[in-house]
PDB file of C-alpha atoms and ligand atoms in Angstrom:
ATOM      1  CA  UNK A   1       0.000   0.000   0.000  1.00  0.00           C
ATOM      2  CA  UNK A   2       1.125   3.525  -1.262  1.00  0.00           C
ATOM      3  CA  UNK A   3       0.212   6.045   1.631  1.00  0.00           C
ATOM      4  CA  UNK A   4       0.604   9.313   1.179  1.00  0.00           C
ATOM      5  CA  UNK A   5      -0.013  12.260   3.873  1.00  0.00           C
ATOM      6  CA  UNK A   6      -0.956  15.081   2.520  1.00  0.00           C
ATOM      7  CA  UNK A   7      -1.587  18.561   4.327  1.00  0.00           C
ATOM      8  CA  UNK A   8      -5.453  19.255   4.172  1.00  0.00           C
ATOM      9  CA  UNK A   9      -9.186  18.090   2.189  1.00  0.00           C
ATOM     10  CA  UNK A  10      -8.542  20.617  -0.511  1.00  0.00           C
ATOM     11  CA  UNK A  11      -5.026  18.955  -1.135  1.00  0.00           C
ATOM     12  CA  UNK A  12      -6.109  15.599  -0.722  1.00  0.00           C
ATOM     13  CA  UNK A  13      -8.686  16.556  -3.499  1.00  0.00           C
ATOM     14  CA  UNK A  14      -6.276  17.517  -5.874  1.00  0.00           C
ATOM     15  CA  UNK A  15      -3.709  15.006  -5.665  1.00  0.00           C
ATOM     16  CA  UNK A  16      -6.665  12.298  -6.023  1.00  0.00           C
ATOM     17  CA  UNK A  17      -8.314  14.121  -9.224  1.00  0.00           C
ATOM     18  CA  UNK A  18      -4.875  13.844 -10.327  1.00  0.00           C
ATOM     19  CA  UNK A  19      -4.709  10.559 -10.402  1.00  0.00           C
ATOM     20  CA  UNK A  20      -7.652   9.838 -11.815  1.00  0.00           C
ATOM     21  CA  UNK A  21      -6.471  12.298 -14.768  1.00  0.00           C
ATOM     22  CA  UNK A  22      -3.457  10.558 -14.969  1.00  0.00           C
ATOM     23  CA  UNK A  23      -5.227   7.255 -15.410  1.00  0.00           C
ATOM     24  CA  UNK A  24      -7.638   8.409 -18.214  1.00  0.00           C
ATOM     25  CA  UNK A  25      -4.424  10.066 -19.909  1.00  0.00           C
ATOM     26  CA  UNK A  26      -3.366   6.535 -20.443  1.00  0.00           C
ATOM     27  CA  UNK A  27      -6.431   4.750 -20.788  1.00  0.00           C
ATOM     28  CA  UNK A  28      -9.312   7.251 -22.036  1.00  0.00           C
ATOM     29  CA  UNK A  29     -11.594   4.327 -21.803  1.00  0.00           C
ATOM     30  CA  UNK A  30     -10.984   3.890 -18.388  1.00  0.00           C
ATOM     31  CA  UNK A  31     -13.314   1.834 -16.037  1.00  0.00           C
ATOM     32  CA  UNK A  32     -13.760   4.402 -12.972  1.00  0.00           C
ATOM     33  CA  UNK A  33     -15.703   2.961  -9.963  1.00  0.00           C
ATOM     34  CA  UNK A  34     -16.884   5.911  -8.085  1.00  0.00           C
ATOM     35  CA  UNK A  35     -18.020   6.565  -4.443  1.00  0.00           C
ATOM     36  CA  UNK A  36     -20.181   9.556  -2.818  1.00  0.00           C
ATOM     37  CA  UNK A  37     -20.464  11.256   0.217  1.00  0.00           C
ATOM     38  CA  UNK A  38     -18.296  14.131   1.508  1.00  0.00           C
ATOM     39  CA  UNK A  39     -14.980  12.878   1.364  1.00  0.00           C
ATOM     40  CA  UNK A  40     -14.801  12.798  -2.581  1.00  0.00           C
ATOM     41  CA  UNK A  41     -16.736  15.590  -3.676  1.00  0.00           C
ATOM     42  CA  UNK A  42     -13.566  18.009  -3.794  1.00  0.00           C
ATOM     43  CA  UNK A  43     -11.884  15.103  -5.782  1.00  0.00           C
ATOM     44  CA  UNK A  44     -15.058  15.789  -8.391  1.00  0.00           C
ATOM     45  CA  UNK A  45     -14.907  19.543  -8.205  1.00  0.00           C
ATOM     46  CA  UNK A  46     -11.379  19.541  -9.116  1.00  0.00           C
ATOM     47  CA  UNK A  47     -11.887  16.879 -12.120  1.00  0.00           C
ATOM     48  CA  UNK A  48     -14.792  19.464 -13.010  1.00  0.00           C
ATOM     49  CA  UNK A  49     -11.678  22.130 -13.231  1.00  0.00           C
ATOM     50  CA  UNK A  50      -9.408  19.954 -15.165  1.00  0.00           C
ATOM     51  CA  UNK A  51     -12.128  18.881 -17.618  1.00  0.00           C
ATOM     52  CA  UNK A  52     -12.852  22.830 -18.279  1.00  0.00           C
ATOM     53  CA  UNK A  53     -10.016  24.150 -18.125  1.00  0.00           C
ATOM     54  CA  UNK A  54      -7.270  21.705 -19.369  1.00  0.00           C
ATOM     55  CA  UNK A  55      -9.785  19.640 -21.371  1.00  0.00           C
ATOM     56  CA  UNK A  56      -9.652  16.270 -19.253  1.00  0.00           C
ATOM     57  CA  UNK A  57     -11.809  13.996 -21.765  1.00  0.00           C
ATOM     58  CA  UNK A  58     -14.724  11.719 -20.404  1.00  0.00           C
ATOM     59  CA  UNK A  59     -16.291  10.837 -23.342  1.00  0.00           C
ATOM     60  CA  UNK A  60     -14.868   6.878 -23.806  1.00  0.00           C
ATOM     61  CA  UNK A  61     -14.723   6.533 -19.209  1.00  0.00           C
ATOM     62  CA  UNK A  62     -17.440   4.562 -18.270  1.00  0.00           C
ATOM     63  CA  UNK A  63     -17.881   4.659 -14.441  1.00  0.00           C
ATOM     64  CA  UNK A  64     -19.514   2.283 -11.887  1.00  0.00           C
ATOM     65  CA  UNK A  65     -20.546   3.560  -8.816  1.00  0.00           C
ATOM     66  CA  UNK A  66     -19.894   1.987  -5.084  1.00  0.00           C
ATOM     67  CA  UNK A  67     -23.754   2.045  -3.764  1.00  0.00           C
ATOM     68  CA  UNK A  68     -27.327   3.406  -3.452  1.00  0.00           C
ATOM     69  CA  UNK A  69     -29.774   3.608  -1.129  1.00  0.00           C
ATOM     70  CA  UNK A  70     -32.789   0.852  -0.821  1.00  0.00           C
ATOM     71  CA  UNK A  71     -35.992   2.543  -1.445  1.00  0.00           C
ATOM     72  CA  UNK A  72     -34.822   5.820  -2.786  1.00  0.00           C
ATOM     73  CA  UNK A  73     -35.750   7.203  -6.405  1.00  0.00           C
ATOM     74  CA  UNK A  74     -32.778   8.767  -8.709  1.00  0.00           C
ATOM     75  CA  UNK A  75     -34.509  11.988  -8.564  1.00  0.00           C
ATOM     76  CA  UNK A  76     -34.539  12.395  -4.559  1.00  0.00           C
ATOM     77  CA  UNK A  77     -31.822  14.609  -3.318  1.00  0.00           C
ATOM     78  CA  UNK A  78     -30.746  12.711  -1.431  1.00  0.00           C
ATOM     79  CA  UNK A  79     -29.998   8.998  -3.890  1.00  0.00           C
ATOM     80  CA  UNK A  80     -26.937   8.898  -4.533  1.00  0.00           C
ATOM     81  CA  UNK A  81     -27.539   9.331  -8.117  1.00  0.00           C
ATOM     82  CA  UNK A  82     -28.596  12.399  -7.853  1.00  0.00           C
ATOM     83  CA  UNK A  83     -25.052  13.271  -5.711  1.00  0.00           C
ATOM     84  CA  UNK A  84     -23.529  12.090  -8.734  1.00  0.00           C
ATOM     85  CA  UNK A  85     -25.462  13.800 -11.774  1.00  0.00           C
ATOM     86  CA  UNK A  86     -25.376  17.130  -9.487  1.00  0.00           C
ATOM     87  CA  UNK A  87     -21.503  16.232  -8.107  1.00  0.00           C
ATOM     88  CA  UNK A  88     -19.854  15.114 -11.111  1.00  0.00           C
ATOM     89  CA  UNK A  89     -21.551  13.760 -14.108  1.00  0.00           C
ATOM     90  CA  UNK A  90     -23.789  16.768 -15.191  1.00  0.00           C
ATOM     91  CA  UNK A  91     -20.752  19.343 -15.370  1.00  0.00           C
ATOM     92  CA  UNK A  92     -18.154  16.585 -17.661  1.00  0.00           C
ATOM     93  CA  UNK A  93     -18.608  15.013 -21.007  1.00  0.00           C
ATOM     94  CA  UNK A  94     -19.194  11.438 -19.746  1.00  0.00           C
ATOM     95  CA  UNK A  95     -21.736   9.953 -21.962  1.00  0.00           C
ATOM     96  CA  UNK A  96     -25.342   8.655 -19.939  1.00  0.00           C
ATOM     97  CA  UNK A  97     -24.866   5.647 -21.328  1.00  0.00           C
ATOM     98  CA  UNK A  98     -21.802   4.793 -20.037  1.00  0.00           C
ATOM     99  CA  UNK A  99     -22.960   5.496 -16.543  1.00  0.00           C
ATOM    100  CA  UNK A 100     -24.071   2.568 -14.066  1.00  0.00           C
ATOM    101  CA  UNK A 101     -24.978   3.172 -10.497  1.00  0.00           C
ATOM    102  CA  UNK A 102     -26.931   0.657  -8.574  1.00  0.00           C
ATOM    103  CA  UNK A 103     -30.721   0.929  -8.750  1.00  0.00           C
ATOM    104  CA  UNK A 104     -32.463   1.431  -5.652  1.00  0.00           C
ATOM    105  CA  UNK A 105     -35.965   1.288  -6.053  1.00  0.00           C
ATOM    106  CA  UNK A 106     -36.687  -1.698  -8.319  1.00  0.00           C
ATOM    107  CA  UNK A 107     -39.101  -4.910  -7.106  1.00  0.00           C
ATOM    108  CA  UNK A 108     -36.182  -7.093  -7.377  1.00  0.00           C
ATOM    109  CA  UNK A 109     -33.261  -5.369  -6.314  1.00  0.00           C
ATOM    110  CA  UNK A 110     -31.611  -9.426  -5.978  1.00  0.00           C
ATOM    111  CA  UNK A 111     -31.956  -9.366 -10.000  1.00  0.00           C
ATOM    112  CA  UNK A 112     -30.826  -5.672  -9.939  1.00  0.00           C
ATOM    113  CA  UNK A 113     -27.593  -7.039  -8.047  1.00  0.00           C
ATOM    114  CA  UNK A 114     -26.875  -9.839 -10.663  1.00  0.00           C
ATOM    115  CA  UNK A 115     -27.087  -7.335 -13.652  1.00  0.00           C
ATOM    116  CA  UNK A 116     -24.632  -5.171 -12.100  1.00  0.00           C
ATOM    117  CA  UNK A 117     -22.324  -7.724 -11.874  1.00  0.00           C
ATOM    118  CA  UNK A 118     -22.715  -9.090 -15.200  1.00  0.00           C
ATOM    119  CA  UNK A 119     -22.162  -5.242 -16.648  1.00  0.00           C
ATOM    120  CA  UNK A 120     -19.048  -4.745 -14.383  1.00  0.00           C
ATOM    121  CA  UNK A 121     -17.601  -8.154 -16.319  1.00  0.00           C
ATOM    122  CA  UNK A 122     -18.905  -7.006 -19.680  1.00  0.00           C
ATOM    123  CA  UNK A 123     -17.140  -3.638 -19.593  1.00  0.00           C
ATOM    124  CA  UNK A 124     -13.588  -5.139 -18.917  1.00  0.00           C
ATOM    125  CA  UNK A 125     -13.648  -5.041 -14.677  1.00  0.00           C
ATOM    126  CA  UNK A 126     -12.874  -1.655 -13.156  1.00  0.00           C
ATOM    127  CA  UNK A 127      -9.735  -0.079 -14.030  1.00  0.00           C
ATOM    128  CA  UNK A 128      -9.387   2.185 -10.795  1.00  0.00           C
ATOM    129  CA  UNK A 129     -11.877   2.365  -7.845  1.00  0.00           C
ATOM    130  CA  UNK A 130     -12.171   5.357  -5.538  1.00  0.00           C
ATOM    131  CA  UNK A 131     -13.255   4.646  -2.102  1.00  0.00           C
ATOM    132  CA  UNK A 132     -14.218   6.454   0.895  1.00  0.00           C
ATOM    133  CA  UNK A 133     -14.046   4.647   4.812  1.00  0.00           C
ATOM    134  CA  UNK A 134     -16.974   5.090   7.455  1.00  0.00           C
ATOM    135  CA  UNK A 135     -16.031   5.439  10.769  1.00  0.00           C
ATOM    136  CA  UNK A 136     -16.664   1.601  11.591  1.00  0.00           C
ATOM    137  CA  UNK A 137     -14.126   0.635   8.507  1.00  0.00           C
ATOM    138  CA  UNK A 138     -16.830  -0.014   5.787  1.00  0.00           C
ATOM    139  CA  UNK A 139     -15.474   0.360   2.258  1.00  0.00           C
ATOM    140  CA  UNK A 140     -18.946   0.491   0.109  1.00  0.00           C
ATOM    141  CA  UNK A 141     -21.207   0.139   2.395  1.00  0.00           C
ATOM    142  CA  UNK A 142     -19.305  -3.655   3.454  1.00  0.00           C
ATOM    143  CA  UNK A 143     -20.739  -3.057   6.758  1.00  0.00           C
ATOM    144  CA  UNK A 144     -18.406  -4.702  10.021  1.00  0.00           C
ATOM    145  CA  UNK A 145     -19.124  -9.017   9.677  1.00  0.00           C
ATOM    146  CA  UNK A 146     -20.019  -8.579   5.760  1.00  0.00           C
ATOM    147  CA  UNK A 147     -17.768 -11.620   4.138  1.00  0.00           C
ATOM    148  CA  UNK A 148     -14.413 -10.529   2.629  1.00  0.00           C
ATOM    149  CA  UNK A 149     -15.754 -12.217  -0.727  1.00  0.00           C
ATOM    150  CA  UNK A 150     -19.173 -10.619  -0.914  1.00  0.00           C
ATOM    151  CA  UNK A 151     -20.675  -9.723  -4.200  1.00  0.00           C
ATOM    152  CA  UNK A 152     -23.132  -6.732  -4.984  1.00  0.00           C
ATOM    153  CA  UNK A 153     -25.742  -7.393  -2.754  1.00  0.00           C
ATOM    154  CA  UNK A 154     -28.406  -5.422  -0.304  1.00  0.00           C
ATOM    155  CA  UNK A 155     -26.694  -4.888   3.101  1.00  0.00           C
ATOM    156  CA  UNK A 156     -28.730  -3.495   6.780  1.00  0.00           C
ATOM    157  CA  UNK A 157     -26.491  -0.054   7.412  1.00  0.00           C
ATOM    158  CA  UNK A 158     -25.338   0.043  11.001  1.00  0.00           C
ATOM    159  CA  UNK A 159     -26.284   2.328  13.806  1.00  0.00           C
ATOM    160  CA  UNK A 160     -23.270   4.298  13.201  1.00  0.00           C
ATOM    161  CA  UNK A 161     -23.422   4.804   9.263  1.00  0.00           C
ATOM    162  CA  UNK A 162     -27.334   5.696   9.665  1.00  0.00           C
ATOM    163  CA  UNK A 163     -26.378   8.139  12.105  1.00  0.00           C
ATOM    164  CA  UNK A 164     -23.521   9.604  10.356  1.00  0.00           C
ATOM    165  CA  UNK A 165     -25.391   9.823   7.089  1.00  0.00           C
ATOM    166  CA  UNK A 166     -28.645  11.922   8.991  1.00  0.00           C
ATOM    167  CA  UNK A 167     -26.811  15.167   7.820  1.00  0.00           C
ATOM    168  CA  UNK A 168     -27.480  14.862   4.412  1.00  0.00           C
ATOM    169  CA  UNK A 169     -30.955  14.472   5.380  1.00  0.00           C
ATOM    170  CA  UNK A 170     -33.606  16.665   6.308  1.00  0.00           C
ATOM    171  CA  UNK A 171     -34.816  17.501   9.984  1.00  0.00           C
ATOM    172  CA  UNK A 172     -37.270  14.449  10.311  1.00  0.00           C
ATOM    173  CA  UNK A 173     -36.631  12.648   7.092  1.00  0.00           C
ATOM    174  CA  UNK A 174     -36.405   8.965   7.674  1.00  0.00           C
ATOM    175  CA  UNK A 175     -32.842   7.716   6.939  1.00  0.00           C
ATOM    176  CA  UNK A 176     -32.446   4.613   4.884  1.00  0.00           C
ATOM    177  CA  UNK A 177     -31.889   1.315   6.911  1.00  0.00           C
ATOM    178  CA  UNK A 178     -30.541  -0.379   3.848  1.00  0.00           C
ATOM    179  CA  UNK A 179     -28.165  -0.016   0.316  1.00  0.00           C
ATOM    180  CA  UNK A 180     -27.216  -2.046  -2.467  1.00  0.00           C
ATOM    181  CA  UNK A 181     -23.323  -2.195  -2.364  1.00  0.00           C
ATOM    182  CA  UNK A 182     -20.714  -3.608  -4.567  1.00  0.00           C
ATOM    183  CA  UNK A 183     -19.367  -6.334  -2.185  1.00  0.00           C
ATOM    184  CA  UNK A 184     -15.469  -6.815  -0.862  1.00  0.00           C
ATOM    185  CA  UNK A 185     -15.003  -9.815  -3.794  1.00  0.00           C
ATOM    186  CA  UNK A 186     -16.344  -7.265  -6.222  1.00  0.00           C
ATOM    187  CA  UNK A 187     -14.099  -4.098  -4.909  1.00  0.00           C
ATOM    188  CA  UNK A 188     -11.185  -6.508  -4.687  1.00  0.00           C
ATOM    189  CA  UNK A 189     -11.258  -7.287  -8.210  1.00  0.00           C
ATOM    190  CA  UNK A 190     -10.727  -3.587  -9.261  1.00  0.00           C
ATOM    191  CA  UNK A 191      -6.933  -3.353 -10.479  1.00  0.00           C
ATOM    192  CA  UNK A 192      -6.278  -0.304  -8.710  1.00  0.00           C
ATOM    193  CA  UNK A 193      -7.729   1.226  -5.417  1.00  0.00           C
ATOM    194  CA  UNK A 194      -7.674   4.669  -4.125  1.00  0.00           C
ATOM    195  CA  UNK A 195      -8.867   5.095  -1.067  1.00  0.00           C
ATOM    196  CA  UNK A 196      -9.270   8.883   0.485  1.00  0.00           C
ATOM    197  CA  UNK A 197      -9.770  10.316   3.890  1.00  0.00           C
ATOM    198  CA  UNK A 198      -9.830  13.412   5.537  1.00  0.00           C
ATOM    199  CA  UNK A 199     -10.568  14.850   9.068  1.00  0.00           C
ATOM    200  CA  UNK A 200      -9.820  13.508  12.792  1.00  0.00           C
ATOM    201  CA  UNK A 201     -12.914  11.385  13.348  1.00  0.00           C
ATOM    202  CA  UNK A 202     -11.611   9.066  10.534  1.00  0.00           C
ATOM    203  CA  UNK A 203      -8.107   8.731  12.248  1.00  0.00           C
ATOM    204  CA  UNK A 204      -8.956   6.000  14.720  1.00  0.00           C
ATOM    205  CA  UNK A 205     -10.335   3.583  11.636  1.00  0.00           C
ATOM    206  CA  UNK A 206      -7.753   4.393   9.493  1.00  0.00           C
ATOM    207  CA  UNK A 207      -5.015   3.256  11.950  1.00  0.00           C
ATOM    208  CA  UNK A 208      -6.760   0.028  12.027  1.00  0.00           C
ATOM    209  CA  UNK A 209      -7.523  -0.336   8.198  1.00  0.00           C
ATOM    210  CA  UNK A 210      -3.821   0.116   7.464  1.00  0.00           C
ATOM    211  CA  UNK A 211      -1.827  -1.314  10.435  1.00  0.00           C
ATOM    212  CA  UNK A 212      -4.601  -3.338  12.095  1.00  0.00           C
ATOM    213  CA  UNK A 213      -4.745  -7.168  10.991  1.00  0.00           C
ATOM    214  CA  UNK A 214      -7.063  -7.878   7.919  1.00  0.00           C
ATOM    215  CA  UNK A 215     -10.523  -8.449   9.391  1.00  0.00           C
ATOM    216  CA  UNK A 216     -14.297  -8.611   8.852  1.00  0.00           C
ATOM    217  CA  UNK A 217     -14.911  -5.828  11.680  1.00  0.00           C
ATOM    218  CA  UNK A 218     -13.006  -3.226   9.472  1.00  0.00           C
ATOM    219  CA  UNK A 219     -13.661  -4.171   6.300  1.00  0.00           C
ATOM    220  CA  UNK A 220     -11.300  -1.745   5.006  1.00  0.00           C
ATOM    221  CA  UNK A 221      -8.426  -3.508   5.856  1.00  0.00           C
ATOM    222  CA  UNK A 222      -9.199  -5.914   3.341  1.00  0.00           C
ATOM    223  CA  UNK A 223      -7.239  -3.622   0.974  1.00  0.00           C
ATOM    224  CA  UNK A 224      -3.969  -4.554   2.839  1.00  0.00           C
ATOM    225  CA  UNK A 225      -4.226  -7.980   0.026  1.00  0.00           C
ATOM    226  CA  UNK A 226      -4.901  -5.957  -2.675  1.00  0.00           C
ATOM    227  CA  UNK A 227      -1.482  -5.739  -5.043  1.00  0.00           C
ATOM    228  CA  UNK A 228      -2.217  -1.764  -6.241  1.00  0.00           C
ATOM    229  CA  UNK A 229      -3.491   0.642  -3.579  1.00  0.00           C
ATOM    230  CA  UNK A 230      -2.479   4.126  -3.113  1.00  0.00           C
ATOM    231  CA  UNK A 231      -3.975   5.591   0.097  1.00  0.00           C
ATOM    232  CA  UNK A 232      -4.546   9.936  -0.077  1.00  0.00           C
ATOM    233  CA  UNK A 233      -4.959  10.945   3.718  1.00  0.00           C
ATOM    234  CA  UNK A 234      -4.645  14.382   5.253  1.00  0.00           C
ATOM    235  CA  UNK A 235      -2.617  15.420   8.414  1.00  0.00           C
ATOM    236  CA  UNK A 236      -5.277  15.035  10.902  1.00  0.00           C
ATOM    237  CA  UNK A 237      -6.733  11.627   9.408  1.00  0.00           C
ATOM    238  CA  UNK A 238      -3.275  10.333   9.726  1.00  0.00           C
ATOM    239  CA  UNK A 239      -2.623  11.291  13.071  1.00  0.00           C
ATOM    240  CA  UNK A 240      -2.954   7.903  14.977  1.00  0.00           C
ATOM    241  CA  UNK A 241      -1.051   6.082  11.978  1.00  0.00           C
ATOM    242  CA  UNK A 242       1.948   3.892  14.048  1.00  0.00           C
ATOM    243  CA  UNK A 243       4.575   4.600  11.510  1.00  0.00           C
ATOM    244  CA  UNK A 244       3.829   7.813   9.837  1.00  0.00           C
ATOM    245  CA  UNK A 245       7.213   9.061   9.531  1.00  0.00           C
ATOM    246  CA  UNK A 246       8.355   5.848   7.852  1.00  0.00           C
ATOM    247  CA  UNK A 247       5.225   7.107   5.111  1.00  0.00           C
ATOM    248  CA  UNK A 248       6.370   9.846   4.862  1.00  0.00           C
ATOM    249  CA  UNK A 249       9.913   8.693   4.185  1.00  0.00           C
ATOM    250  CA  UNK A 250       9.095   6.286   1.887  1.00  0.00           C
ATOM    251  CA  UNK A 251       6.904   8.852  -0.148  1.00  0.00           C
ATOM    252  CA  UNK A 252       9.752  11.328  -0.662  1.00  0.00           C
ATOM    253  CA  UNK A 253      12.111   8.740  -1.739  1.00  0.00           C
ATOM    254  CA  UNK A 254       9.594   7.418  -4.036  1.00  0.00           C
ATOM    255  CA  UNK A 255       9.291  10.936  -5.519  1.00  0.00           C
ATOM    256  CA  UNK A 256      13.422  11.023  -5.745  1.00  0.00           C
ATOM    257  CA  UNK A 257      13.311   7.644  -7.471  1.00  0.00           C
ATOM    258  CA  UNK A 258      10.886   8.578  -9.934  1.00  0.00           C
ATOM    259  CA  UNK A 259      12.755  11.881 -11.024  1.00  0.00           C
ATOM    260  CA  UNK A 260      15.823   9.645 -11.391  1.00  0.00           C
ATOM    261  CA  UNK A 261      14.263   7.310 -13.260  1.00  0.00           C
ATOM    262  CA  UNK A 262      12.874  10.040 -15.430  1.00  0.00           C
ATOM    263  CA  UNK A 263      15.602  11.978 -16.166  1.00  0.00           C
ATOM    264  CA  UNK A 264      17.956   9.114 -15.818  1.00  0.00           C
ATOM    265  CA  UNK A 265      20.791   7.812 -12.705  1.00  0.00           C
ATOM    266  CA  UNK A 266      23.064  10.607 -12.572  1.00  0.00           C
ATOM    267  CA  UNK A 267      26.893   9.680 -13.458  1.00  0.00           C
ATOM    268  CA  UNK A 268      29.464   9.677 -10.497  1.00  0.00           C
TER     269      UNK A 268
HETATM  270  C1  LIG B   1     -20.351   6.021  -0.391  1.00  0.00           C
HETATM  271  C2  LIG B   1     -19.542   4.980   0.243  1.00  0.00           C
HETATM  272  C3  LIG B   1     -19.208   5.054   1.696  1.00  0.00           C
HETATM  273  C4  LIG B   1     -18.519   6.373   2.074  1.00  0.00           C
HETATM  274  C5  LIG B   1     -18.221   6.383   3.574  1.00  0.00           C
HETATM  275  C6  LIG B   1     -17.581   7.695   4.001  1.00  0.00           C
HETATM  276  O1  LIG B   1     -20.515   5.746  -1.759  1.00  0.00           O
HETATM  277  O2  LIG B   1     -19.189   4.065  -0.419  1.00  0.00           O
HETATM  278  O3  LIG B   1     -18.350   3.982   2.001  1.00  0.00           O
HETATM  279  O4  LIG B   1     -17.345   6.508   1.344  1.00  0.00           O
HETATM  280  O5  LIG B   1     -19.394   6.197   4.285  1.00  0.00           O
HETATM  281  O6  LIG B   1     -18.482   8.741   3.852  1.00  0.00           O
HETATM  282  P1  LIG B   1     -18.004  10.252   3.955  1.00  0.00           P
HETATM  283  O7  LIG B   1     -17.109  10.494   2.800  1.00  0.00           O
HETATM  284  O8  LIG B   1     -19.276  11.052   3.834  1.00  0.00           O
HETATM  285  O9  LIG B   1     -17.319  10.387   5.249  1.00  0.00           O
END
């Protein structure tokens, strides 16, 4: 795992977007699989910015998202298609049709499940995922207990995530109790992970999704198996993080061995 500690959100933002850019540089057909909530909206504002103003081209990416609320409609402010439309895809030159988010409010969300699994094979697997972490460690919404080799599938959202979702809701507005989510087999799969995080309250689950041992109660730290991960945290979320200095080593002399390699080993 690549972990790199950067100072605040709006930094964290742009080195991720950058990324991602990078990524559709080489591969403008890129399979993106997306996530929602706060942590990666600055990510999206700054992809808006690079699509306006340096001409960062959509048009081939298709992009899977992470989740969606059970019993929510694509038009209520609150789906998370809507977040994503209003967030992202309504301001970039993705095409609609190369857009797949779970559906929440079909009769047969089981047969929904399927389908999305069948379309994330058809279109080649996911390239790179972006993820965000909950405070109890779910990737997705891979809630603590969900099996490491889940599929897309309906999960029951813990105390904890219901309550930390409520602010996106209005006063009185009845959370959602459940959400379709891309499982820990089908994250897993992706070929290349990013996983963000920013702010103190994710500090204490972060220390445990990198350091911790691999386990069903953070599901997160699943990604310590995964061959390609590059972790974007700021200061304060990586403030419990055992051996942050050795990060933070190992970053810069990545950066120097990358220049070298660029410009080539300089001659004694
Ligand atoms: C959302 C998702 C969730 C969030 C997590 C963190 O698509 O997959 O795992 O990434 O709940 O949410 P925020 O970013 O709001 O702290």
């Amino acid at each position: 795992m690549r972990v790199i500690i950067v100072k605040d959100y709006k930094d964290m933002s742009r080195r991720a977007a950058k990324v991602v850019a990078n990524r559709i540089g080489k591969k403008p057909d890129l399979v993106l699989g997306l996530a929602t909530g706060s942590t990666p909206e600055g990510t999206y504002s700054e992809l808006i910015r690079i699509h306006r103003e340096e001409g960062l081209n959509f048009s081939k990416v298709r992009s899977f998202n992470l989740d969606e609320y059970c019993g929510l409609s694509p038009d209520h402010p609150q789906s998370y298609h809507y977040f994503m439309y209003d967030k992202l895809f309504n301001h970039i030159n993705i095409r609609p049709e190369n857009i797949y988010i779970p559906k929440g409010d079909v009769e047969n969300a089981n047969i929904s499940c399927e389908w999305y699994e069948e379309k994330i094979k058809e279109e080649g697997g996911i390239d790179l995922q972006i993820l965000g972490i909950g405070r109890d460690g779910h990737i997705g919404f891979n809630e603590p207990g969900s099996s490491l080799g889940s599929r897309t599938r309906i999960k029951t959202l813990t105390k904890e995530t219901i309550q930390d979702n409520a602010r996106f809701f209005k006063k009185g507005e009845e959370v959602p109790r459940y959400a379709i989510t891309m499982g820990l087999g089908t994250i897993s799969e992706a070929r290349e992970c990013l996983l963000l995080a920013s702010g103190a309250n994710k500090a204490e689950v972060l220390q445990k999704c990198i350091e911790g041992p691999v386990s069903a109660e953070i599901t997160a730290s699943l990604l310590q198996l995964h061959p390609r991960v590059m972790i974007i945290i700021d200061e304060e979320a990586a403030q419990n993080l055992r051996q942050k200095d050795y990060y933070q080593y190992a970053e810069k002399m990545a950066e120097e061995l990358e220049v070298s390699q660029k410009f080539g080993a300089r001659k004694k």
